[in-house]
Coordinates of C-alpha atoms in Angstrom, one line a residue:
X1 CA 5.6 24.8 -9.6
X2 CA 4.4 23.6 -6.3
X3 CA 6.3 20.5 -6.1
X4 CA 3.6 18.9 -3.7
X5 CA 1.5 18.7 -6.8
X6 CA 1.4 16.3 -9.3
X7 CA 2.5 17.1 -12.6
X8 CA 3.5 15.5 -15.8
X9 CA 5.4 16.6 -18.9
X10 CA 4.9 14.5 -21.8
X11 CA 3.5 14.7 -25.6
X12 CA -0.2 14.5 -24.3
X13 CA -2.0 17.3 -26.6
X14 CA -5.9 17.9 -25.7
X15 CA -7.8 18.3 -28.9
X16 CA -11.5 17.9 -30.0
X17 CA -10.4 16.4 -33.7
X18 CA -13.5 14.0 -35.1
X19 CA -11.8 11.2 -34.6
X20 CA -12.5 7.7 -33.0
X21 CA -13.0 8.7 -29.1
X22 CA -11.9 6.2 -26.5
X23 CA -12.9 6.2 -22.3
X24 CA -10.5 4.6 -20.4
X25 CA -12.5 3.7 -16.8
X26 CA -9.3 4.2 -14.5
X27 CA -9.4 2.7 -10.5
X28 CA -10.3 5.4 -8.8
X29 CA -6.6 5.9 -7.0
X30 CA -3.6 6.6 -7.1
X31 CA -5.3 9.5 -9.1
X32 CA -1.9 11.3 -10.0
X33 CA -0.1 8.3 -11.2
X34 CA -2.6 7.2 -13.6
X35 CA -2.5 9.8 -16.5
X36 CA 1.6 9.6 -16.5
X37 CA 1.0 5.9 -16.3
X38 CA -1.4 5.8 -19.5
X39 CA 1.1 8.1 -21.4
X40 CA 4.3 5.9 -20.9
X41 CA 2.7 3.3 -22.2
X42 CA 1.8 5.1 -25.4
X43 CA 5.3 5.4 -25.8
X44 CA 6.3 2.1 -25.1
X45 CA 3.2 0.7 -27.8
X46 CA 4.1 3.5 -30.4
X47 CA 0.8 4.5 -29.9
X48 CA -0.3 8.4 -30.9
X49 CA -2.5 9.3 -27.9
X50 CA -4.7 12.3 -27.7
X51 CA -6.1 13.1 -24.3
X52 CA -9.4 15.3 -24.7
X53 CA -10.9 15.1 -21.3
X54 CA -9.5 14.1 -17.9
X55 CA -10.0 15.0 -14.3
X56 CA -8.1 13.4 -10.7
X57 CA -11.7 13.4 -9.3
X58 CA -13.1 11.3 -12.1
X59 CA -12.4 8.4 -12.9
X60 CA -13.3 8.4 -16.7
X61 CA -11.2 9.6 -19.1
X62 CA -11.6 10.6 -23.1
X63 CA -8.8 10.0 -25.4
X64 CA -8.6 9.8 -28.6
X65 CA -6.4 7.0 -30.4
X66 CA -6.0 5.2 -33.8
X67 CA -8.2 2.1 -33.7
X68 CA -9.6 -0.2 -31.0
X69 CA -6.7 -2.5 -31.8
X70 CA -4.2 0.2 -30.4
X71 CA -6.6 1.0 -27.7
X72 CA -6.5 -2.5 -26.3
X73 CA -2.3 -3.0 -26.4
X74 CA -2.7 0.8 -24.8
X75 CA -4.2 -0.3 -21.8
X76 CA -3.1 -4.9 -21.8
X77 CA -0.4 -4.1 -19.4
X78 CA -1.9 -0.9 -17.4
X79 CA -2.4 -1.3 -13.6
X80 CA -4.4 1.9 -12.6
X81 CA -7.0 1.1 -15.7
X82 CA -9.9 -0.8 -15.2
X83 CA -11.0 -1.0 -18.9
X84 CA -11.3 0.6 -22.2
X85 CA -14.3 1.6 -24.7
X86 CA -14.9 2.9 -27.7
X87 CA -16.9 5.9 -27.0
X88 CA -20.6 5.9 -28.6
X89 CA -21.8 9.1 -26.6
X90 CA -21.7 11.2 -23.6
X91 CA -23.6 13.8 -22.1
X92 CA -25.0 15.7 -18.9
X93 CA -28.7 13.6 -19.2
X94 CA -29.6 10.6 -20.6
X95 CA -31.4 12.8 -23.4
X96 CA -28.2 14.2 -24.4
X97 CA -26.5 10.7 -24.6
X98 CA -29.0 9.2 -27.3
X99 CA -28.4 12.3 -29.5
X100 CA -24.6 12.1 -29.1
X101 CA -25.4 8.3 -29.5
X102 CA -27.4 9.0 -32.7
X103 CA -25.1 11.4 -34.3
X104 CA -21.6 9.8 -34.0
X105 CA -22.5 6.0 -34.2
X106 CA -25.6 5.2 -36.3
X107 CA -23.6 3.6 -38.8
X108 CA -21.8 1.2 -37.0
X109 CA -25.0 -0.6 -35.3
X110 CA -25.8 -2.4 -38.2
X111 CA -22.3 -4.2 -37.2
X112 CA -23.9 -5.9 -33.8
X113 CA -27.6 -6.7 -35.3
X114 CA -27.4 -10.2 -34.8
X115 CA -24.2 -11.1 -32.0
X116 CA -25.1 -12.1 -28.7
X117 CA -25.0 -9.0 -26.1
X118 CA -25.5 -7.2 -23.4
X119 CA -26.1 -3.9 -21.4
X120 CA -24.0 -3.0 -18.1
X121 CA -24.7 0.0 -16.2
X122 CA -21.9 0.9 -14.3
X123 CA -22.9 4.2 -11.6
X124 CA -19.3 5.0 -9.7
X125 CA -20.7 6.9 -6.5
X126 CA -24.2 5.9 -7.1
X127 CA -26.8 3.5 -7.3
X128 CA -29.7 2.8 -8.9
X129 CA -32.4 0.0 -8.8
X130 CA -33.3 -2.8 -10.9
X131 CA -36.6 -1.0 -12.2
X132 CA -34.6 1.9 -13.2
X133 CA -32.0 0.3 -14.7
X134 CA -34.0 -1.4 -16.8
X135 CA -36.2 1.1 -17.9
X136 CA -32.8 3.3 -18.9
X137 CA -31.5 0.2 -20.5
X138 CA -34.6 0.0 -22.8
X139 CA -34.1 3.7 -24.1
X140 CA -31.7 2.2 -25.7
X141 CA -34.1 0.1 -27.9
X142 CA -33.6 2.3 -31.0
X143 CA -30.1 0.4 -31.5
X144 CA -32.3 -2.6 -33.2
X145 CA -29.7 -5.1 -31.8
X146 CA -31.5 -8.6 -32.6
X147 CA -29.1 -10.6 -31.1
X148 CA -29.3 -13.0 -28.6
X149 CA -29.1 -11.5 -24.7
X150 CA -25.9 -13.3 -23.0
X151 CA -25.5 -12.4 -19.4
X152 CA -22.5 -14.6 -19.7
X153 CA -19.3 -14.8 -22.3
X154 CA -21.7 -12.1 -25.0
X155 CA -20.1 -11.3 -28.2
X156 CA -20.3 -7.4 -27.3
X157 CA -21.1 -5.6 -23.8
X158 CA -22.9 -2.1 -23.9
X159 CA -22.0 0.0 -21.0
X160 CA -23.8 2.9 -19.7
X161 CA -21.3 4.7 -17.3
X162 CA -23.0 7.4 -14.7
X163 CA -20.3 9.9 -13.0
X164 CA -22.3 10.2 -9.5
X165 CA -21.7 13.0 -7.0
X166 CA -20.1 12.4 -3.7
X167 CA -22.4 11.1 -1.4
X168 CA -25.0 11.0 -3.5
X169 CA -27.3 8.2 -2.3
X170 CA -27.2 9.2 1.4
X171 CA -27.7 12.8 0.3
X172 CA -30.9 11.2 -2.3
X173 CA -29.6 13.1 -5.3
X174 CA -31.7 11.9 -8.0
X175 CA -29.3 11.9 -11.2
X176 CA -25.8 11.6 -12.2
X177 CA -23.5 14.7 -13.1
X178 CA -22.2 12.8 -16.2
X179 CA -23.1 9.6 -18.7
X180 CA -20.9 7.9 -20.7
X181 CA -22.1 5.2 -22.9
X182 CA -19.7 2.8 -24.8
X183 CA -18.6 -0.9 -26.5
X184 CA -16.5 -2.7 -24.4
X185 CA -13.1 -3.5 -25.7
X186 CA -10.5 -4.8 -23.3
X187 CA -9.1 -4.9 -19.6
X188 CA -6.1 -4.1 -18.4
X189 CA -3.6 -6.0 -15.6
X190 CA -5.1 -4.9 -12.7
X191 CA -6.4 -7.9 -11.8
X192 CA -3.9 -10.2 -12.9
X193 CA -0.1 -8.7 -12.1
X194 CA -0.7 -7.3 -8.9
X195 CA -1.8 -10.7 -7.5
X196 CA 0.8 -12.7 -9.0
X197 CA 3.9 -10.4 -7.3
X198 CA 1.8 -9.6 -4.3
X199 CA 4.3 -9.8 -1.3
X200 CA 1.9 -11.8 0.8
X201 CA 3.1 -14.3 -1.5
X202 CA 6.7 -13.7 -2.0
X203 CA 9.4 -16.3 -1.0
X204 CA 11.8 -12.9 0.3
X205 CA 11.0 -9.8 1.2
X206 CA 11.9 -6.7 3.8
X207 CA 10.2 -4.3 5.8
X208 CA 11.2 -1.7 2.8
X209 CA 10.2 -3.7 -0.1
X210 CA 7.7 -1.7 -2.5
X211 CA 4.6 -3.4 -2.7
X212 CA 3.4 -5.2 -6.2
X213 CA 0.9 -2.5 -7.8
X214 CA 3.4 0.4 -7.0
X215 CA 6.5 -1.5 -8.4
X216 CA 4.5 -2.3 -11.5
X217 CA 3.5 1.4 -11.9
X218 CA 6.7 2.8 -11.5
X219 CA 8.1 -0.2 -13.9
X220 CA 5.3 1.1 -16.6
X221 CA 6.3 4.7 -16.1
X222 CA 9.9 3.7 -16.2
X223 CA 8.8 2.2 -20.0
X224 CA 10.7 -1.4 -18.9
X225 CA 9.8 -3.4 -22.1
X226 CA 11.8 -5.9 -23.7
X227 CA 15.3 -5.3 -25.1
X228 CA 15.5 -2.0 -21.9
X229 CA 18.6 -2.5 -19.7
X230 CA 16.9 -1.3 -16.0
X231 CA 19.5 -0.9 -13.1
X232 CA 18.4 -0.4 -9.5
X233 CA 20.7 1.2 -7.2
X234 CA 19.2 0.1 -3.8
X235 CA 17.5 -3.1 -5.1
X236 CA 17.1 -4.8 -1.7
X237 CA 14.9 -7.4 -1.9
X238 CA 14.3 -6.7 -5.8
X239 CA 10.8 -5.3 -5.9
X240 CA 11.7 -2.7 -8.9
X241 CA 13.8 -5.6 -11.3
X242 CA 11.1 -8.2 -10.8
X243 CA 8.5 -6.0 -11.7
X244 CA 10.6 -4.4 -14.6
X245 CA 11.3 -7.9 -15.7
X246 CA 7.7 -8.9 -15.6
X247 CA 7.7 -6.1 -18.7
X248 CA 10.3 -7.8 -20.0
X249 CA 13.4 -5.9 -19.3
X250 CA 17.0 -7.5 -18.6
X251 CA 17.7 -6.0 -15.1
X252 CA 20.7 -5.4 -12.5
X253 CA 20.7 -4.3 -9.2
X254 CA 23.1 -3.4 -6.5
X255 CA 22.9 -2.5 -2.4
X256 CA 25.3 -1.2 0.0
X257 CA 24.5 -4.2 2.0
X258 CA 25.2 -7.3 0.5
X259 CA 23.1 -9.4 2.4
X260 CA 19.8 -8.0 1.2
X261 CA 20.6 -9.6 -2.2
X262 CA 21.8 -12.8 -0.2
X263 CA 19.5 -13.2 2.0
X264 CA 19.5 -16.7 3.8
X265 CA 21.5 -18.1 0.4
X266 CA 19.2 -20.9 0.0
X267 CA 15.5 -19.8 -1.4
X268 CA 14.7 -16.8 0.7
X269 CA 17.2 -14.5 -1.5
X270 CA 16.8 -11.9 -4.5
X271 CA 17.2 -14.7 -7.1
X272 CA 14.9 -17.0 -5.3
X273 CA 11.9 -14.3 -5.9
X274 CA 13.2 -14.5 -9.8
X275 CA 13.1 -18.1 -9.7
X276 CA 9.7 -17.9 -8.1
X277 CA 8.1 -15.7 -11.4
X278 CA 9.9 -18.1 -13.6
X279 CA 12.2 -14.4 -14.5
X280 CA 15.7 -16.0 -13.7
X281 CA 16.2 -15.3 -18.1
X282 CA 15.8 -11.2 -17.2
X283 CA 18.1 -11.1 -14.2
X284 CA 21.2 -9.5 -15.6
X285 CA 23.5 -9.3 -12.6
X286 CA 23.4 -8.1 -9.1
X287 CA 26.1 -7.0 -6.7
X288 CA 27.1 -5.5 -3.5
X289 CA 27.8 -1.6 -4.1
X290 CA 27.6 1.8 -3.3
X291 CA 26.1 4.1 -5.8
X292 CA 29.4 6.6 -4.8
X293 CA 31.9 3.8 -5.2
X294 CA 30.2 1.9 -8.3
X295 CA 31.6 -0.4 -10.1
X296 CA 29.5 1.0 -13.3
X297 CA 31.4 2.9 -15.8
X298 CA 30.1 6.7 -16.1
X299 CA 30.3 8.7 -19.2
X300 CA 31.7 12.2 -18.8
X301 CA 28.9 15.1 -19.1
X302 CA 29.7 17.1 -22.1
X303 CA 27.6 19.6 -24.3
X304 CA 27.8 19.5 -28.1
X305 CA 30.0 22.8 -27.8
X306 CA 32.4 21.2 -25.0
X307 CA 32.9 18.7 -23.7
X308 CA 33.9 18.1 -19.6
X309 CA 37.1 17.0 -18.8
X310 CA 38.0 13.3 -17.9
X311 CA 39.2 12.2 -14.9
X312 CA 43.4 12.2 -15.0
X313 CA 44.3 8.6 -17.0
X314 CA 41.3 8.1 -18.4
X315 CA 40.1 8.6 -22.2
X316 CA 38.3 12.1 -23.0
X317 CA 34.8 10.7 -23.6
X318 CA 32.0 12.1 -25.7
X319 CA 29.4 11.8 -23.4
X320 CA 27.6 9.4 -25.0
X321 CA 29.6 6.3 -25.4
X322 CA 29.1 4.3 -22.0
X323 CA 26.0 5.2 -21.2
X324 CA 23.8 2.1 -21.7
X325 CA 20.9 1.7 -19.2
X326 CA 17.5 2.4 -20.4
X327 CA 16.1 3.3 -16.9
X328 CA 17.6 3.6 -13.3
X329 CA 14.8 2.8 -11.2
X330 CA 14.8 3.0 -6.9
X331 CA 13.5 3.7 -4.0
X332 CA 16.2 5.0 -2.1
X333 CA 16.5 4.6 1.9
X334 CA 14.9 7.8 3.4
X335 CA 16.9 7.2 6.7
X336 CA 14.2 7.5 9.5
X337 CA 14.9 4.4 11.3
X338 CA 18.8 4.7 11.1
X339 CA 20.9 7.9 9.7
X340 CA 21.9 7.1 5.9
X341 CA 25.5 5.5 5.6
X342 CA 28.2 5.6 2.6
X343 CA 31.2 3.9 2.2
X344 CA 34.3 5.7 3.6
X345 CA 35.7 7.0 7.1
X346 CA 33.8 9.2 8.7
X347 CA 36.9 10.9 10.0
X348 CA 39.9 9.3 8.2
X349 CA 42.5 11.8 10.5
X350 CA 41.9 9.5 13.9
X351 CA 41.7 6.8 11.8
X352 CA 44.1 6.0 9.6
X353 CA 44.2 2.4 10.1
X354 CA 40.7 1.9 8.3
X355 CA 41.9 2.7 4.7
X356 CA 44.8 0.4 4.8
X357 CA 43.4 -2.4 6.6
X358 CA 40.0 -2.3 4.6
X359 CA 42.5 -2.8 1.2
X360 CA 44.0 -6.0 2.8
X361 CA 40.8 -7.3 3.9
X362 CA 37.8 -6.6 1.2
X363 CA 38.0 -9.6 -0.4
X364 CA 37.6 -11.8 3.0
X365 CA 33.7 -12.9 2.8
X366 CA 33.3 -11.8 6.0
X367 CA 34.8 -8.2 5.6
X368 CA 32.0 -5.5 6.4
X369 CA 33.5 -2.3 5.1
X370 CA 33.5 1.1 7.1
X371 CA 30.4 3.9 6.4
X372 CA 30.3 7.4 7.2
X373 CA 27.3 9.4 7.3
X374 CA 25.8 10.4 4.3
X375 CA 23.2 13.7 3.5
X376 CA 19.8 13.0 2.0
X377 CA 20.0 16.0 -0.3
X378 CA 23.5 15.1 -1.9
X379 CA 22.1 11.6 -2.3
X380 CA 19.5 13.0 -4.3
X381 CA 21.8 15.1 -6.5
X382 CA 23.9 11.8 -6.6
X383 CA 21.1 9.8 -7.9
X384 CA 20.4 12.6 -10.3
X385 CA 24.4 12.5 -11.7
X386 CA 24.6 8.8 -11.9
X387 CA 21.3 8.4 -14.1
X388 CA 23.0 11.6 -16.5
X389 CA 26.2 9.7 -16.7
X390 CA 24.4 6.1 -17.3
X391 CA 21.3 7.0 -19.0
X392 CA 21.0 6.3 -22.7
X393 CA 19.2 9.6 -24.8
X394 CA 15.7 9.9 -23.7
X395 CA 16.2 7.5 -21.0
X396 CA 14.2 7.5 -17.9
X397 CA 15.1 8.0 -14.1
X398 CA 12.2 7.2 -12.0
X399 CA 13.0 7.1 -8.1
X400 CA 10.5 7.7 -4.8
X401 CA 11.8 10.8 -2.5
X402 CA 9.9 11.4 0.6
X403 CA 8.9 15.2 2.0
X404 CA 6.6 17.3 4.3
X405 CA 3.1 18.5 3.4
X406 CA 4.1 21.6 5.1
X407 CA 5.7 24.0 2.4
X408 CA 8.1 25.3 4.6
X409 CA 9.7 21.8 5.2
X410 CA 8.8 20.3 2.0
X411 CA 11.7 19.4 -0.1
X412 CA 11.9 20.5 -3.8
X413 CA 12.1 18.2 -6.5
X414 CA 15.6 18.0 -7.0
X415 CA 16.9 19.4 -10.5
X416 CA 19.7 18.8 -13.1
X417 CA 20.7 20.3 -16.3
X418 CA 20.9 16.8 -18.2
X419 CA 17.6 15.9 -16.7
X420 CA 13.7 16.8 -17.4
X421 CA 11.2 15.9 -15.3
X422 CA 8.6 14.1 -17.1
X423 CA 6.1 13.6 -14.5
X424 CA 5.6 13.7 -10.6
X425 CA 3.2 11.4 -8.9
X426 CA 2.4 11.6 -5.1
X427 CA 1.5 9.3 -2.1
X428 CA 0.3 11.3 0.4
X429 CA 0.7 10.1 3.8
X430 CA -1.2 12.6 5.9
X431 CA 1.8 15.1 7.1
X432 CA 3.7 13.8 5.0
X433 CA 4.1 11.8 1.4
X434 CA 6.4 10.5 -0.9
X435 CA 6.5 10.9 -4.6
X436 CA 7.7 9.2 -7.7
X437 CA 9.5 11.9 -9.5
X438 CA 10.5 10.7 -13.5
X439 CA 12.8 12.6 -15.5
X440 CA 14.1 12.6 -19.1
X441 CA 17.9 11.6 -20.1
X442 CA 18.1 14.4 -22.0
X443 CA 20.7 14.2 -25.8
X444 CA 24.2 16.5 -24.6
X445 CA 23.3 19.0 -27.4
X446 CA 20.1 20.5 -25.9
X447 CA 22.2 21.2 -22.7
X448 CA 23.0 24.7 -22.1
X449 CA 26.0 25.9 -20.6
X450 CA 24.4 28.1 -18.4
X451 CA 22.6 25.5 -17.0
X452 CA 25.4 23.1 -16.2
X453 CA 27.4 26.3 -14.0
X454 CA 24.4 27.4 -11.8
X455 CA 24.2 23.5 -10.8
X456 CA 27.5 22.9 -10.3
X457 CA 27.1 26.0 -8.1
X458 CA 24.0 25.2 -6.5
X459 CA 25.4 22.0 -5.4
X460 CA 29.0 23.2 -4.1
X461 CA 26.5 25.4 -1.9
X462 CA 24.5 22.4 -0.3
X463 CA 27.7 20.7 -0.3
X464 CA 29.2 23.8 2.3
X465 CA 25.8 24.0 4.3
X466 CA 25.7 20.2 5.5
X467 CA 26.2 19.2 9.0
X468 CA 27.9 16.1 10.8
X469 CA 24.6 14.3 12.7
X470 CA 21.9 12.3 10.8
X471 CA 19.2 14.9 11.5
X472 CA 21.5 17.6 10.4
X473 CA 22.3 15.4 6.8
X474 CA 18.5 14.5 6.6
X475 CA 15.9 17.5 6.5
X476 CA 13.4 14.8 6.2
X477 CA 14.6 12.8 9.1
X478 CA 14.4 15.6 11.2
X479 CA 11.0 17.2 10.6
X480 CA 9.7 13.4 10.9
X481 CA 10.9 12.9 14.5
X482 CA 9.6 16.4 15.4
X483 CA 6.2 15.1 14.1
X484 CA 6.6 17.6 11.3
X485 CA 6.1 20.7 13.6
X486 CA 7.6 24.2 12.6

């Protein structure tokens, strides 16, 4: 797989069964975040979802679900959706749309005889004028709706969706590629969430914090719903809880640096922005930490044939027992404006006053431990090892990682035997982007053995390779200060 692309693996299954078909009208970006978006959700609803067409350069897509009940709670709390329709018809010409109108629907119009409604003609890319719209709006006369005409509050809306090519009214192209004709059913958040956590408004924020409608995508994707423990293991600010806890989640957070969580200790800190959403009931606990030195108990990694050894003094563990999150969810420091830090000594021989002085002194307020530099790539694998060891069964780890266009200084999405990715989502950036990769906690016993050696030895590898300077610990750091040139 070309890791610059996006892909998702999930339970999506295309089909053309006669069932009930549904168009979701998505926003017309973030194009590869909105069919992984849609299909979390699913999950999180119980909801059996069917997609039977979709396209990134379109932004209608066909599903089919089990009644417009489900297909409202599908998209309530979706941020890349618009809206969502039962589908009457569809077609390449408007001739085509009144058969497919005629043949699927005819014996649900007696239903919206006498309610108040109206017609909508929504043309994404295109235009049309009022004489036209009308005349293609009374095509539709064969419906017999009798009902008064409300352009305002109606009991039912009738749209008429037109897929438009690019450029089409400049270029005068007389007709749409595509028609869609449906019943309004329901919105989605779009308008609502992204406003309310918008960082314009927010009492505390950072020049890293994620802004609202990516931290409420990555929260959907992450399926944060209530009764889900959510744990963030660069929190800053808080941008991944909040939103997470907007879902209703219970969430914790930790940072290196403690003062990110602190902030000015009065209102301008991370549990001022909770008390600011009225969320302070779904902040769990947060604390200064390092995700190496974590305070967070880690089941040991075991298969259902063996299981790994435990640390020397501690219990042999089953490698299930412990783990408890529901979701680790982060955007983790990609170490462009300064190298990326860990706690420890960076060279403990000339200095082996640190250690000793550092265990007389941590619990001083003002004590700032010692960091030593820290590779990008065995943060990732880090990240990845955590989420195994923390992650409940079919748990999800969804975290942003930044990486050249170029293919040969792109950096692969990172891999782990316990892990499945589920779905990669990019941000592109021009030279460069950044992507939200998800993966899968998967259960010990569909582990293979196999699997588990050829990481361990991958990893020793990297592990051999790294150098001592930020640039040489940071691939991406590097090729960003070289403007991404080969």
């Amino acid at each position: 797989m070309n890791s610059r692309e996006p892909y998702h693996n999930s339970p999506t299954i295309l089909s053309t069964m006669p069932e009930m078909e549904y168009l979701i009208r998505f926003s017309q970006s973030h194009e590869t975040f909105r069919l992984p978006e849609i299909e979390a959700l699913a999950i999180v609803e119980g909801i059996d979802l069917k997609v039977i067409s979709y396209s990134l350069e379109s932004p209608f897509c066909i599903v089919s679900l089990p009644s417009a009940s489900a297909a409202r709670r599908l998209v309530a709390r979706s941020i890349l959706v618009i809206s969502i329709h039962e589908l009457w018809g569809h077609g390449a010409t408007l001739p085509e749309v009144h058969s497919s109108v005629r043949s699927h629907t005819e014996p649900l119009w007696s239903q919206y005889l006498s309610c108040s409604f109206k017609f909508t003609i929504d043309s994404y890319q295109g235009s049309r004028t009022n004489d036209q719209k009308l005349s293609i709006i009374n095509s539709f006369a064969y419906l017999g709706f009798a009902g008064p005409i409300k352009m305002r509050n109606p009991d039912e809306e009738f749209i008429l969706f037109e897929d438009w090519p690019w450029n089409s009214t400049p270029l005068c192209i007389p007709d749409p590629k595509y028609y869609y004709f449906g019943r309004y059913l329901g919105t989605s958040s779009r308008e609502t969430l992204p406003k309310k956590l918008d960082l314009k408004k927010r009492r505390y924020i950072s020049t890293t914090s994620m802004d609202a409608e990516l931290a409420l995508v990555t929260a959907n994707i992450a399926l944060a719903a209530p009764g889900k423990l959510i744990y963030d293991p660069f929190v800053g600010t808080g941008s991944f809880p909040i939103a997470c806890a907007q879902f209703g989640a219970l969430t914790f957070g930790s940072d290196i640096d403690g003062r990110s969580i602190r902030g000015d200790e009065k209102k301008k800190t991370l549990r001022g922005n909770f008390e600011q959403y009225g969320l302070t009931q779904h902040l769990g606990g947060m604390f200064t930490a390092d995700l190496t030195n974590t305070p967070i108990r880690k089941s040991a990694l075991g298969t259902s044939t063996s299981a790994s050894s435990s640390p020397a003094g501690q219990p042999k563990s089953d490698g299930v027992s412990g783990r408890i999150f529901d979701a680790v969810v982060c955007d983790p420091p990609y170490g462009v404006r300064e190298g990326l830090k860990v706690l420890g000594v960076k060279d403990p021989e000339k200095c082996p006053w640190v250690i000793p002085k550092g265990m007389e002194m941590y619990k001083d307020p003002d004590f700032i431990p010692p960091r030593k530099p820290y590779s990008f790539l065995l943060m990732l694998d880090d990240i990845l090892q955590f989420s195994a060891q923390t992650l409940v069964d079919g748990g999800r780890l969804s975290f942003w990682m930044p990486t050249a266009n170029d293919q040969d200084q792109e950096i692969p999405v990172p891999q782990h035997p316990y892990m499945e990715v589920v779905a990669v989502c990019v941000q592109d950036f021009n030279k460069w982007s950044r992507r939200l990769i998800t993966y899968r906690r998967i259960p010990n016993a569909q582990v293979e053995a196999a699997a588990i050696k050829a990481y361990e030895q991958a990893k020793a590898e990297r592990a051999v390779e790294e150098g001592k300077t930020a640039d040489d610990l940071n691939p991406f750091r590097n090729a960003y200060f070289k403007g991404f040139k080969n």
